[in-house]
Short mmCIF file of C-alpha atoms in Angstrom, two decimals:
data_model
loop_
_atom_site.label_atom_id
_atom_site.label_comp_id
_atom_site.label_asym_id
_atom_site.label_seq_id
_atom_site.Cartn_x
_atom_site.Cartn_y
_atom_site.Cartn_z
CA MET K 1 0.28 0.20 -0.18
CA ALA K 2 1.65 3.46 -1.29
CA ILE K 3 1.11 6.13 1.21
CA LEU K 4 1.87 9.53 0.17
CA LEU K 5 4.36 11.13 3.63
CA THR K 6 5.08 14.58 2.69
CA VAL K 7 4.41 16.77 -0.07
CA SER K 8 7.04 19.58 -1.18
CA LEU K 9 6.03 22.39 -3.81
CA PHE K 10 9.41 24.24 -5.32
CA ALA K 11 10.02 27.76 -6.84
CA VAL K 12 13.82 26.32 -7.56
CA ASN K 13 14.89 23.09 -10.56
CA ILE K 14 15.38 19.81 -8.53
CA SER K 15 19.28 19.46 -8.20
CA ALA K 16 20.55 16.91 -6.89
CA ASP K 17 21.85 19.55 -3.89
CA VAL K 18 18.09 20.37 -3.87
CA PHE K 19 16.89 17.07 -3.39
CA HIS K 20 18.89 15.29 -1.18
CA GLY K 21 18.91 18.73 0.83
CA TRP K 22 14.56 17.56 0.97
CA ALA K 23 14.97 13.96 1.76
CA MET K 24 17.53 14.62 4.73
CA GLN K 25 15.18 17.31 6.56
CA ASP K 26 11.21 16.28 5.31
CA LEU K 27 11.48 12.81 3.76
CA LEU K 28 13.34 10.22 6.10
CA PRO K 29 12.52 11.36 9.45
CA LYS K 30 8.57 10.80 8.03
CA LEU K 31 8.88 7.08 7.20
CA PRO K 32 8.02 4.66 8.90
CA SER K 33 9.94 1.61 9.96
CA HIS K 34 10.53 -0.75 7.05
CA ALA K 35 9.86 1.45 4.08
CA VAL K 36 10.29 0.99 0.41
CA VAL K 37 11.88 3.75 -1.18
CA VAL K 38 10.86 3.99 -4.91
CA MET K 39 12.17 6.65 -7.23
CA ASP K 40 12.19 6.93 -10.68
CA ASN K 41 15.71 7.36 -13.06
CA ALA K 42 16.56 11.22 -13.20
CA THR K 43 20.33 11.82 -12.75
CA PHE K 44 18.88 14.33 -8.76
CA HIS K 45 18.14 10.41 -7.55
CA LYS K 46 20.96 9.28 -7.78
CA ARG K 47 23.61 11.61 -6.14
CA GLN K 48 25.51 8.75 -4.51
CA ASP K 49 25.36 10.15 -0.74
CA THR K 50 21.16 10.23 -1.08
CA ARG K 51 21.29 6.72 -1.55
CA ASP K 52 24.09 5.26 0.99
CA ALA K 53 21.49 7.75 3.47
CA ILE K 54 18.77 5.75 2.76
CA GLN K 55 20.21 3.08 3.68
CA ASN K 56 22.22 3.27 6.40
CA ALA K 57 18.60 4.58 7.60
CA GLY K 58 17.19 1.16 7.16
CA TYR K 59 15.43 1.64 4.58
CA THR K 60 15.30 -0.52 1.31
CA LEU K 61 16.01 1.66 -2.44
CA GLU K 62 14.68 0.67 -5.32
CA TYR K 63 14.77 1.83 -8.18
CA LEU K 64 11.82 2.04 -11.30
CA PRO K 65 12.94 1.04 -14.77
CA ALA K 66 13.93 2.65 -17.05
CA TYR K 67 11.79 3.97 -19.76
CA SER K 68 7.74 2.63 -17.60
CA PRO K 69 6.12 6.10 -17.99
CA ASP K 70 3.70 3.50 -16.58
CA LEU K 71 4.02 2.82 -13.00
CA ASN K 72 5.40 6.98 -13.21
CA PRO K 73 2.38 8.81 -12.46
CA ILE K 74 4.19 12.43 -12.69
CA GLU K 75 4.47 11.15 -16.48
CA HIS K 76 1.40 11.05 -17.41
CA LYS K 77 0.84 14.88 -15.76
CA CYS K 78 3.92 15.80 -18.10
CA GLU K 79 1.90 14.56 -20.94
CA LEU K 80 -0.50 16.49 -19.78
CA ARG K 81 1.43 19.84 -20.30
CA ALA K 82 2.71 19.06 -22.91
CA GLU K 83 -0.96 18.36 -24.64
CA ILE K 84 -3.30 21.29 -23.18
CA GLU K 85 0.16 23.68 -24.45
CA ALA K 86 -0.27 21.99 -27.95
CA SER K 87 -3.34 22.87 -28.44
CA SER K 88 -3.62 26.48 -26.65
CA SER K 89 -1.89 29.49 -26.45
CA ILE K 90 -1.37 28.69 -23.05
CA THR K 91 1.94 28.20 -21.19
CA LEU K 92 1.94 26.09 -18.38
CA ASN K 93 4.78 27.49 -15.27
CA TYR K 94 4.43 24.32 -12.07
#
């Protein structure tokens, strides 16, 4: 069963530094014991000290298979954004 533990809105592009800080300060303190952290293959998800911190805290770290948008719900939102922008003069900035 998937549980949403935290939601954050960033006004900057996500980098390995931004993701690492968020994971350490917001995500890890809220994870229940024996949690499995599932991430896509974004470059910023693969920073070694972030991976080590998740695993050293006792959590299991798994990555989605490459090129599997069906398993990654954010991909559907990106597709919707592209469709809206292509069919109108509206640009969505989020």
